[in-house]
XYZ file of C-alpha atoms in Angstrom:
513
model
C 53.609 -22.418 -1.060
C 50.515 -22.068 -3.425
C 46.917 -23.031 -1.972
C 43.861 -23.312 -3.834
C 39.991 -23.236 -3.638
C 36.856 -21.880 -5.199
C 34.194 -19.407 -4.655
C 31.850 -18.043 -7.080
C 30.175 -14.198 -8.605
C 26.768 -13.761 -9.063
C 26.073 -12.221 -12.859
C 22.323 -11.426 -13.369
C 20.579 -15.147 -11.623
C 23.241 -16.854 -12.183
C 26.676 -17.770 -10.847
C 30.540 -18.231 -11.938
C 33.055 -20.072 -10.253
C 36.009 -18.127 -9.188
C 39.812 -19.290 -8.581
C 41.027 -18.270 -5.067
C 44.581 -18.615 -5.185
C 47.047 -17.672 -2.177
C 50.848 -17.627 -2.422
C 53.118 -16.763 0.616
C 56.630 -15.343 -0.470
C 59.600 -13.609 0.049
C 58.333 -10.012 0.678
C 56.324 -8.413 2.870
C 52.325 -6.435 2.440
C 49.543 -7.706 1.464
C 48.091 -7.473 -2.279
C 44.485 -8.595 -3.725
C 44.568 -9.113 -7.377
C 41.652 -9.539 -9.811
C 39.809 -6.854 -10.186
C 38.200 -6.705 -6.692
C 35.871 -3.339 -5.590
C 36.687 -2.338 -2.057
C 34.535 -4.552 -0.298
C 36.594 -7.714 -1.289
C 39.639 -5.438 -0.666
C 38.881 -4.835 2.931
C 38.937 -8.424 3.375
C 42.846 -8.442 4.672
C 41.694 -6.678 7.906
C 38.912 -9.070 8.692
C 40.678 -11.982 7.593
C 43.778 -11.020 9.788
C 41.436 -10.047 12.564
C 39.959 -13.297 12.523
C 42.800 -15.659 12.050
C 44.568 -13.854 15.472
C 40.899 -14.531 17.454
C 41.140 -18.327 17.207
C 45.431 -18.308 17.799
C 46.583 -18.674 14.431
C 48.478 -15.348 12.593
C 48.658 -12.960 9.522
C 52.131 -14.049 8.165
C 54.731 -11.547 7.624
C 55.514 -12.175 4.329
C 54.537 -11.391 0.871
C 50.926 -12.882 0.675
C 49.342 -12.490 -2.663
C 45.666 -13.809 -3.380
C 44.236 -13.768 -6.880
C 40.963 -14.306 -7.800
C 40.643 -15.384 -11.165
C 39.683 -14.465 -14.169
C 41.151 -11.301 -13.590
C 39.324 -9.294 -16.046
C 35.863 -10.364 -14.542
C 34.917 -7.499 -11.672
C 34.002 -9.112 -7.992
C 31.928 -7.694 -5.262
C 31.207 -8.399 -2.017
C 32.479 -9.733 1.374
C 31.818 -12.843 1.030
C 35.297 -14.369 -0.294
C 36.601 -13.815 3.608
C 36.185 -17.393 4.642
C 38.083 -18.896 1.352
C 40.953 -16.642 1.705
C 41.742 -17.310 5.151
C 41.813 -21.009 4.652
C 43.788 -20.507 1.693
C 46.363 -18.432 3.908
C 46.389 -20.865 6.212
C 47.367 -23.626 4.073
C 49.993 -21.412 1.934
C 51.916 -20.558 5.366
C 51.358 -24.079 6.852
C 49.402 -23.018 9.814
C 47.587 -26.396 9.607
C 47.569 -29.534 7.588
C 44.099 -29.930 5.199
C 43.289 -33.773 5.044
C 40.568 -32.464 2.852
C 41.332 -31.033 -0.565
C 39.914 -27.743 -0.513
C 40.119 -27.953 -4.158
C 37.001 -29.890 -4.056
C 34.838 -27.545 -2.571
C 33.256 -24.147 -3.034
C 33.309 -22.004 -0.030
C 31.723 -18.914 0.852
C 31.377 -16.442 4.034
C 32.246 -13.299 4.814
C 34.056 -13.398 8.114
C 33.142 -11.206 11.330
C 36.139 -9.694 13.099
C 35.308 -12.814 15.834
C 35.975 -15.127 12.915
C 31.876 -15.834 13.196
C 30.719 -16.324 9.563
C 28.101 -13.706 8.329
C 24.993 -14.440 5.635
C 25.924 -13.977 2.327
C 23.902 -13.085 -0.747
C 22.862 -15.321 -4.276
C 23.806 -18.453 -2.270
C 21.392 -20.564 -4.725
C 22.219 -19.824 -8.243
C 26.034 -20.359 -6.419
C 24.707 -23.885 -5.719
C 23.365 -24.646 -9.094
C 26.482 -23.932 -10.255
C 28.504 -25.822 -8.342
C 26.694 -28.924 -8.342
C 27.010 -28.405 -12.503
C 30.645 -27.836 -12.054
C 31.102 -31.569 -10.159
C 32.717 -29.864 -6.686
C 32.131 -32.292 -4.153
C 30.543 -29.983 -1.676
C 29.661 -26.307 -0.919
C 31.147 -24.542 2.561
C 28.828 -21.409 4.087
C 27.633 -19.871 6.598
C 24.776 -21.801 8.833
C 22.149 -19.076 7.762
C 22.567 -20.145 4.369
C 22.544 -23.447 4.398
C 18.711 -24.803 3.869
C 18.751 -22.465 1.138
C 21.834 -24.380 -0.696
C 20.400 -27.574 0.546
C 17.703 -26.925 -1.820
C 20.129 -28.564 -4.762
C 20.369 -32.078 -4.296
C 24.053 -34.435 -5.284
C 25.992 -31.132 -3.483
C 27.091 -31.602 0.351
C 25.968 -28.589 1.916
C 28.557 -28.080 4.860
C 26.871 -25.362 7.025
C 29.766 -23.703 9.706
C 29.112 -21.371 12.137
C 32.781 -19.487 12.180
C 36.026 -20.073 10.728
C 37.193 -22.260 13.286
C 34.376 -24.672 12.588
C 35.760 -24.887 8.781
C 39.330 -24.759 9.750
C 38.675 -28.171 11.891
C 36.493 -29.523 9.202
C 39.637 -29.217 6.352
C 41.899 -31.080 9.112
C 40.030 -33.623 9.747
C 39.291 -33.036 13.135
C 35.388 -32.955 12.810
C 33.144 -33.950 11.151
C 30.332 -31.963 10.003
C 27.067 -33.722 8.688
C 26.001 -32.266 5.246
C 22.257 -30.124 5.482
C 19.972 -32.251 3.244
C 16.787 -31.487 2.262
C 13.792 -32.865 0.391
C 13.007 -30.059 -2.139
C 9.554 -31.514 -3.403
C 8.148 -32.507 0.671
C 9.253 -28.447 1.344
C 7.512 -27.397 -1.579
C 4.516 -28.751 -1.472
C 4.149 -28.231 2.168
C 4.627 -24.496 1.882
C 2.488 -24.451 -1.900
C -0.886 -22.241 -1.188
C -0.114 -21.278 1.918
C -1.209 -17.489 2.372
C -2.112 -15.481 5.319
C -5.037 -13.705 3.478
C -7.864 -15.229 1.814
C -10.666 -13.568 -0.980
C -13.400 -15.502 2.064
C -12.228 -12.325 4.320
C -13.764 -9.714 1.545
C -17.163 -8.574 1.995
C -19.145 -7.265 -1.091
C -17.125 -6.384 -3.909
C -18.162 -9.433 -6.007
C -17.723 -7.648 -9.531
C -14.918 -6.792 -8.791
C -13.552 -10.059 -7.201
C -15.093 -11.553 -10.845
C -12.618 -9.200 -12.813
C -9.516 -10.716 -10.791
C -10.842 -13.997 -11.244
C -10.524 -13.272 -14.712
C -7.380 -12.013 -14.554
C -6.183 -14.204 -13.139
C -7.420 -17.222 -15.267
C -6.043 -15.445 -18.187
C -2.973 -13.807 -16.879
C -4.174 -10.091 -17.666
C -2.904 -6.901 -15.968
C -5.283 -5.083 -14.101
C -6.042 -1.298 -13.444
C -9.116 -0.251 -10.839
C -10.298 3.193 -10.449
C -12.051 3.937 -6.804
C -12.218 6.332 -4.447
C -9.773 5.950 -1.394
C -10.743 3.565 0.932
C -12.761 1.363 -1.272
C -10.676 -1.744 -0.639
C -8.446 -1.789 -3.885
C -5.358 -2.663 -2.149
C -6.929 -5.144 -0.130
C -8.386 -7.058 -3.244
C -4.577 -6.637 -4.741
C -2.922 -8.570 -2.028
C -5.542 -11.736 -2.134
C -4.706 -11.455 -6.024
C -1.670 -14.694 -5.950
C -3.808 -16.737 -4.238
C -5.916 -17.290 -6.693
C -3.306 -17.986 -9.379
C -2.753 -21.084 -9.757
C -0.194 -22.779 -8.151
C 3.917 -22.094 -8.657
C 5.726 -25.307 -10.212
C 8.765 -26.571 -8.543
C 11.021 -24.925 -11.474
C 9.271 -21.666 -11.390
C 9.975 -21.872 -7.600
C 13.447 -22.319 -8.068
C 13.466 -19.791 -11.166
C 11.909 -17.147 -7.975
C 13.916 -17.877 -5.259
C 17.320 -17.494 -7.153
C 16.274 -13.535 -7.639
C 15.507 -13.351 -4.733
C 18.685 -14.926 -3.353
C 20.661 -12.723 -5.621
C 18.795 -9.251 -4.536
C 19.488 -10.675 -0.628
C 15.404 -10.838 0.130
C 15.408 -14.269 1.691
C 16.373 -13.429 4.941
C 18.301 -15.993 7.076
C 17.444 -19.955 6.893
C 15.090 -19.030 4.577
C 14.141 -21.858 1.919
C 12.156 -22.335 -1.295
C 10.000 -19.829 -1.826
C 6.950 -21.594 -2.593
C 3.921 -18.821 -3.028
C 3.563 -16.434 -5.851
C 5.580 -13.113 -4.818
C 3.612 -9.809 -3.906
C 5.601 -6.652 -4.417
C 4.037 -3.139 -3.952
C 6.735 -0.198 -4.031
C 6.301 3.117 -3.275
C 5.095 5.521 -5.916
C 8.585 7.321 -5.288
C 11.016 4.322 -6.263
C 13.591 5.459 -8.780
C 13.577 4.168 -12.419
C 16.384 1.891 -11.233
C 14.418 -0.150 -8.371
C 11.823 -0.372 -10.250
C 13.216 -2.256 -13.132
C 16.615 -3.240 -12.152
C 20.353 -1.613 -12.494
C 22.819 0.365 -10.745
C 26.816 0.200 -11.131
C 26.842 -3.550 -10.194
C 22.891 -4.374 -11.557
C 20.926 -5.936 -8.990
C 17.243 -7.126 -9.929
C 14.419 -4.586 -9.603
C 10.848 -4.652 -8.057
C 9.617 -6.180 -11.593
C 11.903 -8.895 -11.243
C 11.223 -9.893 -7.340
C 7.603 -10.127 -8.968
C 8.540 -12.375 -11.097
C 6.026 -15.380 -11.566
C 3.871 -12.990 -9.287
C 2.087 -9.607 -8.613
C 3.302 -6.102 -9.138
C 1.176 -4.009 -7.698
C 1.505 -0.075 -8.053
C -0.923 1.795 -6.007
C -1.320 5.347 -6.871
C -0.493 4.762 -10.603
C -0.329 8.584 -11.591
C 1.587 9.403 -8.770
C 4.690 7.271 -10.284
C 7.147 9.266 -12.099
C 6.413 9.072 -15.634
C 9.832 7.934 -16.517
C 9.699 4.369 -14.337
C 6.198 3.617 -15.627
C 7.808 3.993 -19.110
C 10.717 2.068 -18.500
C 8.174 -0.686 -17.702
C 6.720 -0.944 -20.954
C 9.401 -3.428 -22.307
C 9.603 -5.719 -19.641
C 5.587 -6.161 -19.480
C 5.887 -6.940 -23.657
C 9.294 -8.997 -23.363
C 8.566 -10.520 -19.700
C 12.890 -9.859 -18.977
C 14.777 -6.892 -18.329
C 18.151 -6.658 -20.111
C 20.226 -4.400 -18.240
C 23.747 -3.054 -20.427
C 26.909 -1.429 -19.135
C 30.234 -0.731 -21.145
C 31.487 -4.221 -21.148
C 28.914 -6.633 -20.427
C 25.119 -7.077 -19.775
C 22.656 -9.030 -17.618
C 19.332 -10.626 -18.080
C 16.693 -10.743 -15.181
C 13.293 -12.598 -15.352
C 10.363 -10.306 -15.152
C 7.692 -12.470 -16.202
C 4.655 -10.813 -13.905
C 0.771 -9.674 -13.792
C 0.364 -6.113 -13.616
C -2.212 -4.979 -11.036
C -2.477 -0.944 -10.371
C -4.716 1.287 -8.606
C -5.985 4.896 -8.877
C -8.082 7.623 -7.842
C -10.384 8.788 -10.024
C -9.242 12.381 -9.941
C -6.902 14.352 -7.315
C -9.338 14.784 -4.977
C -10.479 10.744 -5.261
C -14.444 11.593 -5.126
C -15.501 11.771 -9.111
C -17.788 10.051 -10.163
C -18.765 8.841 -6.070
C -22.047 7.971 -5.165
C -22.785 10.054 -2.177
C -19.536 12.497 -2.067
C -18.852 15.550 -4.751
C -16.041 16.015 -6.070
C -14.209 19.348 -5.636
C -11.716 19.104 -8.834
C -11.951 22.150 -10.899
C -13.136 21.727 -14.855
C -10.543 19.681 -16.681
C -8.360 18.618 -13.686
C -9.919 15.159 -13.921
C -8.372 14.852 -17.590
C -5.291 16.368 -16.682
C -4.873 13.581 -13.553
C -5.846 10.722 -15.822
C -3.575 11.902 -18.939
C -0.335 11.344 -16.592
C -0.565 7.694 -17.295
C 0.626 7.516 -20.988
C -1.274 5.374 -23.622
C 1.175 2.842 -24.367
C 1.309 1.775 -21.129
C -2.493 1.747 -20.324
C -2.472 -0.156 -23.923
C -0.568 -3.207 -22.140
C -4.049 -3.581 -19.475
C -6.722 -5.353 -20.359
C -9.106 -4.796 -17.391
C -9.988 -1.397 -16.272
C -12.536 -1.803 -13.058
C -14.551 0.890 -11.506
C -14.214 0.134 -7.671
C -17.539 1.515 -6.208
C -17.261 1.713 -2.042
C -18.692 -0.634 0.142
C -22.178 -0.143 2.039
C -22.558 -0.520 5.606
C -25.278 -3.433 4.886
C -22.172 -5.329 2.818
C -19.949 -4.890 5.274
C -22.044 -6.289 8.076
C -23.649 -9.097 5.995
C -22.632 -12.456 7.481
C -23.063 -14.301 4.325
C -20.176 -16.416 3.711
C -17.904 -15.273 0.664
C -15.890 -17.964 -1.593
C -12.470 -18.957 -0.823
C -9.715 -18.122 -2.387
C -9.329 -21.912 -3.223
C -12.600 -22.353 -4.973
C -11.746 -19.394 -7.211
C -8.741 -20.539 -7.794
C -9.831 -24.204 -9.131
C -11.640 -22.681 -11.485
C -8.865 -20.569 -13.377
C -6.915 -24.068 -12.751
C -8.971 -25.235 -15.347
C -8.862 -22.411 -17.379
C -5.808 -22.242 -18.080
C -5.669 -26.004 -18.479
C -7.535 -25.433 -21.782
C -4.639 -22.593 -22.485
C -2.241 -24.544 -22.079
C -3.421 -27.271 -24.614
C -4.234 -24.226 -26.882
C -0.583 -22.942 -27.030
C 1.201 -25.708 -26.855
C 2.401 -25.202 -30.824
C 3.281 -21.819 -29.549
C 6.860 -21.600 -27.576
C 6.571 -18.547 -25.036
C 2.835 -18.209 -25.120
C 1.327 -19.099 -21.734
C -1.846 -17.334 -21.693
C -4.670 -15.526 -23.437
C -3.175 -12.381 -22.094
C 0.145 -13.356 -24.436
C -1.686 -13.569 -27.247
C -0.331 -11.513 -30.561
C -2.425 -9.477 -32.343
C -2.077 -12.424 -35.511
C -3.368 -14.671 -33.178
C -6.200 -13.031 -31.860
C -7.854 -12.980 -35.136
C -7.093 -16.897 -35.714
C -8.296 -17.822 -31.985
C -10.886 -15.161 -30.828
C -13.569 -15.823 -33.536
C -16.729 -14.524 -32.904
C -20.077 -15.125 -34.732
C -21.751 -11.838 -36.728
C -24.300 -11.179 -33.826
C -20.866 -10.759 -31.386
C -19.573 -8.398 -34.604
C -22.441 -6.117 -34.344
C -22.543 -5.953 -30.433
C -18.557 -5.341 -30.557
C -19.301 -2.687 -33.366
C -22.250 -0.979 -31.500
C -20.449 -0.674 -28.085
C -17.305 0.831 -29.556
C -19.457 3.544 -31.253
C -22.127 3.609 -27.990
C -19.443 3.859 -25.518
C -16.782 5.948 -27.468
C -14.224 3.226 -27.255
C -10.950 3.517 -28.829
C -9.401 1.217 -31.444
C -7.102 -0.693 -29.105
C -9.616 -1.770 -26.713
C -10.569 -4.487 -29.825
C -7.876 -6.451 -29.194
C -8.010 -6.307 -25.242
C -12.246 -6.971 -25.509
C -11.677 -10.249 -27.796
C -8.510 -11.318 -25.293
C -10.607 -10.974 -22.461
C -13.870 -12.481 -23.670
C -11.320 -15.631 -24.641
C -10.435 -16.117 -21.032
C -14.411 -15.080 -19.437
C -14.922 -18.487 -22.278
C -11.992 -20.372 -21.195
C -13.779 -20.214 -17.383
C -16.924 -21.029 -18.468
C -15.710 -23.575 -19.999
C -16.755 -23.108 -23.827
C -15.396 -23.653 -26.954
C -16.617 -20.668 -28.471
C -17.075 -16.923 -27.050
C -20.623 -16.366 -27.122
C -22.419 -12.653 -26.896
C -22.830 -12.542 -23.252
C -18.636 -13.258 -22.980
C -18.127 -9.794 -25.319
C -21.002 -8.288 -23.523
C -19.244 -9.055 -19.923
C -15.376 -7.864 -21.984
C -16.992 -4.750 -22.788
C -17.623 -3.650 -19.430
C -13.749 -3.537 -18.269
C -12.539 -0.795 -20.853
C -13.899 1.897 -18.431
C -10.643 4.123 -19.815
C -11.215 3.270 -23.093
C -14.589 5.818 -23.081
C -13.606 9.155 -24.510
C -16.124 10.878 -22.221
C -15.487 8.737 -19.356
C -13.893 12.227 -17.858
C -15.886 14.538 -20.023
């Protein structure tokens, strides 16, 4: 007897319903068909383990499962729970008054017959809601995840048994619903740090301001213990607010790398991620055998923040130059490729030299003649070409730190580039994929960033004054757009270049002469 269902493969974000088919015939063994890897393979043993736990047996026949398409490679454990109701059915072991062909079902199966957490359970959800199944079987961890797509009955089940009885008849399980928008904007804003906790440091809370009103990528150059990583983290919550699609559009990565955790839901705050200067090229960006998404694409719609930046091997920093210009990763193997999302701000952080002191107010630095260069030559051009802002992070003094004047809130900050890029928005709307000043092509910096002859001179003056280099133009005029844009002018006026000027600290050839 033949017995059908569906479960699905995760490709990229998104998801493909496969055929589970089960036949029981003359014969005997076992044999998995459709171009499984080993985890699916090993599913006989917990599958047979499971189905003798609750009373029921293995038959000793020929049992054949395909999963189909055959030519498309699966992974994973979690086709457990459809096969063993599919085996169960073929050898009439029970009776399904349900149709299990109008369901997706997912789980991979403990050797108790408990169901386990599986990964990409969203994008699987999407999909099967597109597809017209009537409902979607998983584990109970998963469920207010799925639940997050509306018109599919999530049936959460805690172990095989629990699905076995639901098929039968015998009980009835009450689909997981959940109201997406309530959830969302419940959870919207809601951050455990705040810019009101950050004494001092209001130039350079200004600069992330503007960043973040115009979507630039950062880089600030301190000595240790200045508080660059601490301004970093309270960067998202003064970006404006996620949408409900770019929610969705997060949480699926982060469903398909297996970051949710269990009974996680929407992801509703902009993502922080901060690897370690020794992540491999890979983690960084995305790949492997089976490509999974990388640290740029769990930032996605968020922060990437790389502390240390010459520390990073050069090759992942340059492997990162695409993705910041094309805001995807396209990851290729012999016979097929995947797209992740890696629309995200750049924010990094560095010492000024090895020893972290040039350039400090009160401590010398002990780096020999020409080390300084050296250090600040590992981070290549085209890459520091792609940051707008370069800050000088200056430590704190004691009378700053102690100060009990109150500090803004992340949530007055963040009204204000609200209505920035409010006026972006209206500005680009005849332009499909431009968001932001910080998108802006060079063609279309000349056409928007006009500036009177008086802002000509005081441009042409600083870049001979200073030493800056020709490709700190573009940035200056992008920049003074958005310092404009929050101000809440229609033109850029001198003291907008005058304030640009100031963040192309990098840009000066002497500025480590």
């Amino acid at each position: 007897m033949l017995a059908k269902t569906y479960g699905a493969a995760v490709y990229g974000v998104n998801a493909s319903i496969i055929t589970v088919e089960v036949v029981v015939a003359q014969g005997l063994h076992f044999h998995l068909v459709g171009l499984a890897d080993s985890a699916v393979k090993e599913s006989e043993q917990r599958v047979e383990a499971s189905l003798k736990f609750f009373g029921y047996r293995m038959p000793r026949q020929k049992v054949v499962v395909n999963l189909a398409p055959a030519d498309v490679r699966k992974e994973g454990s979690a086709y457990d729970l459809p096969i063993a109701l599919c085996v169960l059915q073929a050898s009439e072991q029970v009776s399904m008054q349900r149709n299990l062909e109008e369901y997706v079902i997912m789980g991979e199966l403990a050797l108790d017959g408990t169901l386990r957490p599986i990964k990409g359970v969203l994008p699987i959800a999407i999909e099967a809601r597109k597809r017209g199944y009537k409902g979607f079987v998983l584990p109970v961890e998963n469920a207010p995840e799925a639940a997050i797509v509306n018109n599919l009955d999530v049936i959460p089940v805690a172990n095989m048994q629990e699905a076995v009885e639901f098929f039968e008849g015998k009980k009835e399980i009450e689909p997981l619903v959940s109201d997406t928008r309530d959830l969302f904007n419940s959870q919207v804003n809601v951050y455990e740090v705040d810019f009101s906790h950050v004494q001092g440091q209001e130039n350079i809370k200004r600069a992330m301001e503007i960043a973040a009103a115009g979507g630039h990528n950062v880089i600030m150059i301190g000595p240790p213990g200045a508080g660059k990583t601490m301004l970093a983290k309270r960067l998202p919550t003064i970006l404006p607010p996620l949408t409900l699609q770019e929610a969705l559009e997060t949480t699926k990565i982060h469903s398909v790398a297996g970051k949710l955790g269990s009974r996680a839901t929407l992801i509703a705050t902009r993502p922080y991620r901060a690897p370690h200067h020794t992540i491999s090229d890979a983690a960084l960006v995305g790949g492997g055998s089976f490509p999974q998404p990388g640290e740029i694409s769990l930032a996605h719609n968020g922060v990437l923040f790389l502390d240390e930046l010459p520390e990073f091997k050069r090759s992942a920093l340059e492997v990162m130059r695409q993705p910041l210009e094309d805001r995807k990763v396209s990851i290729s193997r012999a016979k097929w490729a995947v797209e992740f999302p890696a629309s995200f701000m750049l924010i990094a952080s560095m010492n000024p030299c090895p020893c972290g002191y040039y350039n400090h107010p009160e401590k010398e630095c002990v780096c020999g003649p020409g080390v300084v260069q050296k250090y600040l030559a590992k981070i290549s051009g085209p890459l520091l070409d792609r940051i707008d802002l370069h800050v000088e992070v200056t430590p704190v003094s004691f009378d700053q730190m102690t100060a009990n004047r109150p500090a803004e809130s992340s949530e007055t900050i963040r009204e204000r580039g609200i209505k920035a890029r409010e006026l972006q928005t209206t500005r680009f709307a005849d332009q499909p994929g431009i968001y932001s000043n910080a998108m802006m092509p060079s063609q279309l910096v000349k056409e928007i960033c006009e500036i009177s002859d008086a802002g000509k001179a005081l441009l042409r003056t600083a870049m001979n004054r200073l030493g800056l280099s020709a490709r700190a133009y573009d940035r200056i005029l992008k920049v003074s757009r958005t310092i404009a844009d929050l101000a809440g002018s229609a033109d850029i006026r001198i003291e907008h270049l005058a304030e640009a000027i100031q963040y192309r600290s990098l840009d000066r050839e002497n500025w480590a002469g």
